[in-house]
Short mmCIF file of C-alpha atoms and ligand atoms in Angstrom, two decimals:
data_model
loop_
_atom_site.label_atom_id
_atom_site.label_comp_id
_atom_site.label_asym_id
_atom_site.label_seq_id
_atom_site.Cartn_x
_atom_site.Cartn_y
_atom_site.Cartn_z
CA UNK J 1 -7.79 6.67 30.57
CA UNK J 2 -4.43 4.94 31.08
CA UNK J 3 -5.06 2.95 28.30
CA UNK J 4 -5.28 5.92 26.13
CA UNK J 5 -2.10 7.22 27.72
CA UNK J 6 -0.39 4.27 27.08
CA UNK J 7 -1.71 3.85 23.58
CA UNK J 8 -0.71 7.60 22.71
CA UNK J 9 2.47 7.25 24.09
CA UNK J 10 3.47 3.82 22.13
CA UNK J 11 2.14 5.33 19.07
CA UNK J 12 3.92 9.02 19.20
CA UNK J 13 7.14 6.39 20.19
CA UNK J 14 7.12 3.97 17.21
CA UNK J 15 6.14 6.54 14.98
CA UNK J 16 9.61 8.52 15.05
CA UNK J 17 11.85 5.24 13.89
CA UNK J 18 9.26 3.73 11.37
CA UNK J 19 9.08 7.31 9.25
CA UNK J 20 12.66 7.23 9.38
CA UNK J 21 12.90 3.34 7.95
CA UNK J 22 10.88 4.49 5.34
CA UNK J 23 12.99 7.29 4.72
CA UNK J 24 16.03 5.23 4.12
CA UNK J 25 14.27 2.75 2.51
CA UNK J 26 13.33 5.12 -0.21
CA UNK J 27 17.08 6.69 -0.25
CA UNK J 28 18.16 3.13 -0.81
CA UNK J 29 15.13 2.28 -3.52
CA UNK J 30 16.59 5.60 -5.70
CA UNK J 31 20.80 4.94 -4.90
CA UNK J 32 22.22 4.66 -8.44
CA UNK J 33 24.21 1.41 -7.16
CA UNK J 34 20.61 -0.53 -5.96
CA UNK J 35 20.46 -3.88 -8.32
CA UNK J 36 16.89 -4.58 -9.13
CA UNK J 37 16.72 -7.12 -5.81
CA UNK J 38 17.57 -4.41 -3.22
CA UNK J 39 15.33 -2.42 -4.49
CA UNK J 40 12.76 -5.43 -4.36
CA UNK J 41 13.91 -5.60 -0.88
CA UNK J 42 14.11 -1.84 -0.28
CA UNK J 43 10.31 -1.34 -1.44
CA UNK J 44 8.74 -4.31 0.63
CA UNK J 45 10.69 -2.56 3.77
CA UNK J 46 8.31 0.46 2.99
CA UNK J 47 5.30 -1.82 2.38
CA UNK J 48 5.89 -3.66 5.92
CA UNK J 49 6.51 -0.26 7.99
CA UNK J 50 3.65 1.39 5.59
CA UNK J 51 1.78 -1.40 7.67
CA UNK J 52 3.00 -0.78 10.52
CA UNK J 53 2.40 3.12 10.05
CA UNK J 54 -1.07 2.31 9.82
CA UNK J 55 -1.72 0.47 12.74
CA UNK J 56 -0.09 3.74 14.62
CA UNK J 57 -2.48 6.02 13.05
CA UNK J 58 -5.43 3.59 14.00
CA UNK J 59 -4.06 3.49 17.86
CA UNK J 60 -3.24 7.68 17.83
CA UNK J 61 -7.29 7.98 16.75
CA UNK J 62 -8.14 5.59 19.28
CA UNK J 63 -6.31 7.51 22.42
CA UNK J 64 -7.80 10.66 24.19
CA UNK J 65 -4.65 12.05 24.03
CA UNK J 66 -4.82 13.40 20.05
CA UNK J 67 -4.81 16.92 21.32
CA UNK J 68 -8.32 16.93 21.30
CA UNK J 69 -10.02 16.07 24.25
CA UNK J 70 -13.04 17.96 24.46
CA UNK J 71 -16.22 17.61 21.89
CA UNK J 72 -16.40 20.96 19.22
CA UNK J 73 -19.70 21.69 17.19
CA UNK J 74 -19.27 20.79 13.68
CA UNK J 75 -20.85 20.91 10.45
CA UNK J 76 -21.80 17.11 9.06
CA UNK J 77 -20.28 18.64 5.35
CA UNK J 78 -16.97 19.41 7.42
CA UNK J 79 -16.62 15.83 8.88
CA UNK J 80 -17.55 14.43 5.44
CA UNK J 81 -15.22 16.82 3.06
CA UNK J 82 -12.50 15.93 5.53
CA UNK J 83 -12.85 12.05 5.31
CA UNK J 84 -13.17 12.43 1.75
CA UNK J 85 -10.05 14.57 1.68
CA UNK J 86 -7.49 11.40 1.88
CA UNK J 87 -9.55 9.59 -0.40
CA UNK J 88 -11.06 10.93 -3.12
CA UNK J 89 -8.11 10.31 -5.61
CA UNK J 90 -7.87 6.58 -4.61
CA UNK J 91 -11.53 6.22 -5.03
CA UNK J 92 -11.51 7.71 -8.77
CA UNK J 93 -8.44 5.67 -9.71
CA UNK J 94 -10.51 2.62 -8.22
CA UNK J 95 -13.49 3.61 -10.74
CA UNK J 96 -15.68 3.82 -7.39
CA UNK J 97 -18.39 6.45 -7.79
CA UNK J 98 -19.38 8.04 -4.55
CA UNK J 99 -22.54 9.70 -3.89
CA UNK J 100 -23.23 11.81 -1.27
CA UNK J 101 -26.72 12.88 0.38
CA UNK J 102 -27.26 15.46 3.13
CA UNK J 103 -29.91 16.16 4.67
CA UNK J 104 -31.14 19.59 4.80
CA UNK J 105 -31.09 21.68 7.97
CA UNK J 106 -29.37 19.29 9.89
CA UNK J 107 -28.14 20.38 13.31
CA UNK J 108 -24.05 20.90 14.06
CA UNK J 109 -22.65 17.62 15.61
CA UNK J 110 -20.85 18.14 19.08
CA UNK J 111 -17.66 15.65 18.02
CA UNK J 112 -14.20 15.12 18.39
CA UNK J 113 -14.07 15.94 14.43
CA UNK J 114 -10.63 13.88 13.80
CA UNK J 115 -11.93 11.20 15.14
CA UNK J 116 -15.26 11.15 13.73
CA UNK J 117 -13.16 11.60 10.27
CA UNK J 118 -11.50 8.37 10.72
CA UNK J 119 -14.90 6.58 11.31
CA UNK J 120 -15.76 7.23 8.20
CA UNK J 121 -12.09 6.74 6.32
CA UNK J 122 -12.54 3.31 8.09
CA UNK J 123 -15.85 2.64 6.79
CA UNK J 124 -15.21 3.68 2.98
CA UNK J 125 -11.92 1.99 2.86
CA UNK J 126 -13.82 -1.30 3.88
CA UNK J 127 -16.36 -0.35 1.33
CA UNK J 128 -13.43 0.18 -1.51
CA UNK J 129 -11.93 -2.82 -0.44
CA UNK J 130 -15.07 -4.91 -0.70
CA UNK J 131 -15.89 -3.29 -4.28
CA UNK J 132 -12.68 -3.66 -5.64
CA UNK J 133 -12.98 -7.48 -4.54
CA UNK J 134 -16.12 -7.62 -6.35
CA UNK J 135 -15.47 -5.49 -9.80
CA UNK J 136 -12.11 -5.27 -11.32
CA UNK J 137 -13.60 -2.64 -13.73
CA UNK J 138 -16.26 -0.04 -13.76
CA UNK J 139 -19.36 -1.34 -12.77
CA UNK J 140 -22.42 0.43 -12.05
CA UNK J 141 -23.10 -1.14 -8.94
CA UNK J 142 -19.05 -0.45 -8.28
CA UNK J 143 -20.38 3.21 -5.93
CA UNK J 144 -20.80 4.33 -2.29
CA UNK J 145 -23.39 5.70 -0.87
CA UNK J 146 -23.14 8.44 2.45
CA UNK J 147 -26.00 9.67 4.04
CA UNK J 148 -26.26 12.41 6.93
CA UNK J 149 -29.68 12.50 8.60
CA UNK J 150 -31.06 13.22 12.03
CA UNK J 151 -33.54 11.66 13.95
CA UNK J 152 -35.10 11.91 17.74
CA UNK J 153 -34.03 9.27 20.35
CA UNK J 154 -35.41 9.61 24.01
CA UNK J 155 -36.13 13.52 23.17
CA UNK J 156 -32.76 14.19 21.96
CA UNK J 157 -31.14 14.84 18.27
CA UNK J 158 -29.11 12.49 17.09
CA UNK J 159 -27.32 11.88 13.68
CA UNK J 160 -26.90 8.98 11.75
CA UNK J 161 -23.94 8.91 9.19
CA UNK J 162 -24.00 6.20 6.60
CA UNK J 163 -21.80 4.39 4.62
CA UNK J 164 -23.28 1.81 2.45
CA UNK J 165 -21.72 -0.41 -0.89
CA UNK J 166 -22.82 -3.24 -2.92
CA UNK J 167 -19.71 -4.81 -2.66
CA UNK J 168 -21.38 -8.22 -1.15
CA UNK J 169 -22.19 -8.07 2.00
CA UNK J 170 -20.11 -9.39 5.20
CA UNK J 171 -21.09 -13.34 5.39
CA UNK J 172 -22.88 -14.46 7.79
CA UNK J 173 -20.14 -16.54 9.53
CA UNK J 174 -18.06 -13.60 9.43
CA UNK J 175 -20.44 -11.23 11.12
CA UNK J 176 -19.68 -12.03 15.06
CA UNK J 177 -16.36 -11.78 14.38
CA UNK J 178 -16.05 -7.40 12.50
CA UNK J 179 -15.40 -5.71 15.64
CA UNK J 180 -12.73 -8.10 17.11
CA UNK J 181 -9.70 -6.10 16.90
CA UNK J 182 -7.15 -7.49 14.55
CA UNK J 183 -9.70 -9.73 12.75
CA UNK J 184 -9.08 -9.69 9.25
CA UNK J 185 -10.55 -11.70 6.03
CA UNK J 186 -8.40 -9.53 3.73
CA UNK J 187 -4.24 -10.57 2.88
CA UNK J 188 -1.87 -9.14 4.35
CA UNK J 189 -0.82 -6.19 2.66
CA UNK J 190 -4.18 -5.07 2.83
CA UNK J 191 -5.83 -5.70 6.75
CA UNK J 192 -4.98 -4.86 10.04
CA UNK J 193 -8.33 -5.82 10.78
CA UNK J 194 -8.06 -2.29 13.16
CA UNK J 195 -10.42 -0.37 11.42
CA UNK J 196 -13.98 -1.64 12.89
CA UNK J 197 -13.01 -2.23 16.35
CA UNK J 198 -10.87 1.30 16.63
CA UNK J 199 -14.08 2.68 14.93
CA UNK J 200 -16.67 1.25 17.39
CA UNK J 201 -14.27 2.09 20.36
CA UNK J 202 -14.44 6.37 19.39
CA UNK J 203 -17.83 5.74 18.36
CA UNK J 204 -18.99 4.48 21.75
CA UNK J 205 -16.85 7.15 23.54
CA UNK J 206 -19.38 9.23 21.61
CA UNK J 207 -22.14 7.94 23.59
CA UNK J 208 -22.79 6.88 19.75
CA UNK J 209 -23.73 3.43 18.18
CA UNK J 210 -21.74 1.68 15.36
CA UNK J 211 -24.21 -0.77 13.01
CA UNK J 212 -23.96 -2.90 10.83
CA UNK J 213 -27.15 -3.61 8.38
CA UNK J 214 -25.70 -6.32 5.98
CA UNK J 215 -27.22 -8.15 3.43
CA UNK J 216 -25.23 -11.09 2.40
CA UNK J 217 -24.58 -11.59 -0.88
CA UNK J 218 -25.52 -7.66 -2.25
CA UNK J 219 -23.99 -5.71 0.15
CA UNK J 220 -23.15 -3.37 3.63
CA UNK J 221 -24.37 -0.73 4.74
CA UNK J 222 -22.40 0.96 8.55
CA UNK J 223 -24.36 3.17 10.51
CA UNK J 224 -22.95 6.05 12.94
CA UNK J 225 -25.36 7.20 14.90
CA UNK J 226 -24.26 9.85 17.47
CA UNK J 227 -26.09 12.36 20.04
CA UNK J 228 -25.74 15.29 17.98
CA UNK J 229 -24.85 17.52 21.32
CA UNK J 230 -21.96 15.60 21.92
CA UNK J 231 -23.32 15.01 25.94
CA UNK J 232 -21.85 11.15 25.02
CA UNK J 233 -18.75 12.76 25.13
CA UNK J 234 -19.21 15.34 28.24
CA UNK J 235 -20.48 12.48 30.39
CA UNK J 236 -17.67 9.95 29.61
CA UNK J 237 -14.99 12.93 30.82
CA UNK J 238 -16.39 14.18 33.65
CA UNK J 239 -16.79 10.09 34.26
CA UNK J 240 -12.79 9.88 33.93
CA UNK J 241 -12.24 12.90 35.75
CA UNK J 242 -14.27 11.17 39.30
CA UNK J 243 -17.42 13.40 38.76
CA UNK J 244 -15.32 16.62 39.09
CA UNK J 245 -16.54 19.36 36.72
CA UNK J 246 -14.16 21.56 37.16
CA UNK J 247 -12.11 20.56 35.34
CA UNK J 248 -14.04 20.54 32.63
CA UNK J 249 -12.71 23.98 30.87
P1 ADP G 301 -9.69 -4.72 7.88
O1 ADP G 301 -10.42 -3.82 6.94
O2 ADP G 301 -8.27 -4.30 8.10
O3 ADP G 301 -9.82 -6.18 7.55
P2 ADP G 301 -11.78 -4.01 9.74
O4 ADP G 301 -11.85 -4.10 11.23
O5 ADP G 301 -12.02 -2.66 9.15
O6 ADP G 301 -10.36 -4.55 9.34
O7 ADP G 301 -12.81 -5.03 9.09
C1 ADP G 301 -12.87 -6.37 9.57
C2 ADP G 301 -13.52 -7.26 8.53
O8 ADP G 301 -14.91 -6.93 8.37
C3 ADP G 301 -12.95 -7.16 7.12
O9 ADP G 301 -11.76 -7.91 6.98
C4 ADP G 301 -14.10 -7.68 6.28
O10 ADP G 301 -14.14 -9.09 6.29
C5 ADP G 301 -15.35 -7.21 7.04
N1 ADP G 301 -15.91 -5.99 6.44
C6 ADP G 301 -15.81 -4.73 6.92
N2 ADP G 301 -16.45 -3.84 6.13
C7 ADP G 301 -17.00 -4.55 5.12
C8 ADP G 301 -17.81 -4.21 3.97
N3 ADP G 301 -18.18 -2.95 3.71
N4 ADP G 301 -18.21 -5.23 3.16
C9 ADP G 301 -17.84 -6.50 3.42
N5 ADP G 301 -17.09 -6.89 4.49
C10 ADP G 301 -16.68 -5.93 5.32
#
């Protein structure tokens, strides 16, 4: 709990000064006087607090304190659509083809829906990443794959969301190491080596399971898999809050 606190509060802080040293670097970028090296200078200021930006967002999803505290039913198309939302474009220009497969009559999901969202931005930005690495151009392999299904665990429904790519695989040296936070095999302008470990931290507060089912060489394939009545979540708060259900509402 304090940890979120803390984390909310350091991210809601930082966040003020970095959009405005993006702001200015952009006003500098387009002043008629820039030479061609401030501007150089100008746009790698945006590129470093673009960084910087991100690893704010990845902390804000992390904390409780996102203005969402409490689990909502939600439809596994809404979760999708919205994680697809910030991507979609990026995908197309990246030649990626995405294919998407729901299954039918699938029960709402009782989730903190933002967060849930930025699972699976996480998980298809790793699978971009690892595609683009693979195939400069179009290839026909070059596509991701997310399934919704559901499934019974100890006599309750759960749902597993799945994001899976051909992009090679995670090595197998590499493996222990995915949900360190800050570990990174990608350059700098292009890891924060946030997104696994932020992911398997809201995923757990789920009362959920983050997998990985690799196959070295071909590809990756993340699994979400989350009680689909959101008691993960309801059971984690009423631990924070000492056993006290009243405070529940
Ligand atoms: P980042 O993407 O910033 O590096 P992550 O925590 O999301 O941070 O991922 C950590 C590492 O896990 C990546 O640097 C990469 O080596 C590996 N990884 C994650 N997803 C995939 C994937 N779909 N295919 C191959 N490797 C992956």
């Amino acid at each position: 709990e304090s940890i979120g606190t803390l984390a909310s509060g350091v991210a809601h802080e930082i966040n003020n000064p970095v959009q405005g040293i993006m702001n200015y670097a952009e006003l500098i970028s387009e002043s008629p006087g820039a030479s061609v090296e401030i501007r150089e200078y100008a746009s790698e200021i945006d590129r470093e607090s673009q960084r910087v930006a991100t690893i704010v967002r990845n902390m804000l999803a992390f904390s409780r304190q996102e203005g969402e505290r409490g689990a909502r039913p939600t439809t596994v198309q809404k979760i999708i659509e919205g994680a697809l939302s910030l991507i979609r474009t990026v995908l197309r220009k990246d030649q990626i083809g995405l294919s998407i497969a729901i299954a039918e009559g699938l029960p709402e999901l009782c989730c903190r829906q933002q967060q849930i969202q930025q699972v699976l931005m996480n998980l298809v930005t790793n699978a971009r990443d690892a595609l683009n690495a693979r195939f400069s151009d179009f290839d026909e392999r070059k596509r991701i794959e997310i399934r919704a299904e559901s499934f019974l665990r100890e006599d309750r429904t759960w749902i597993r969301l799945s994001v899976c790519d051909q992009g090679g695989g995670v090595p197998d040296s590499v493996v222990p190491q995915i949900f360190d936070p800050f570990f990174t095999t990608k350059g700098r302008d292009q890891g924060t080596g946030l997104g696994l470990s932020v992911s398997h931290g809201i995923v757990t507060e789920h009362g959920g399971e983050l997998q990985l089912e690799n196959r070295p060489g071909v590809g990756a394939c993340f699994d979400v898999e989350l009680p689909a009545d959101g008691s993960g979540v309801e059971a984690r708060r009423r631990e924070a809050s000492g056993g006290d259900e009243s405070e529940e509402s």
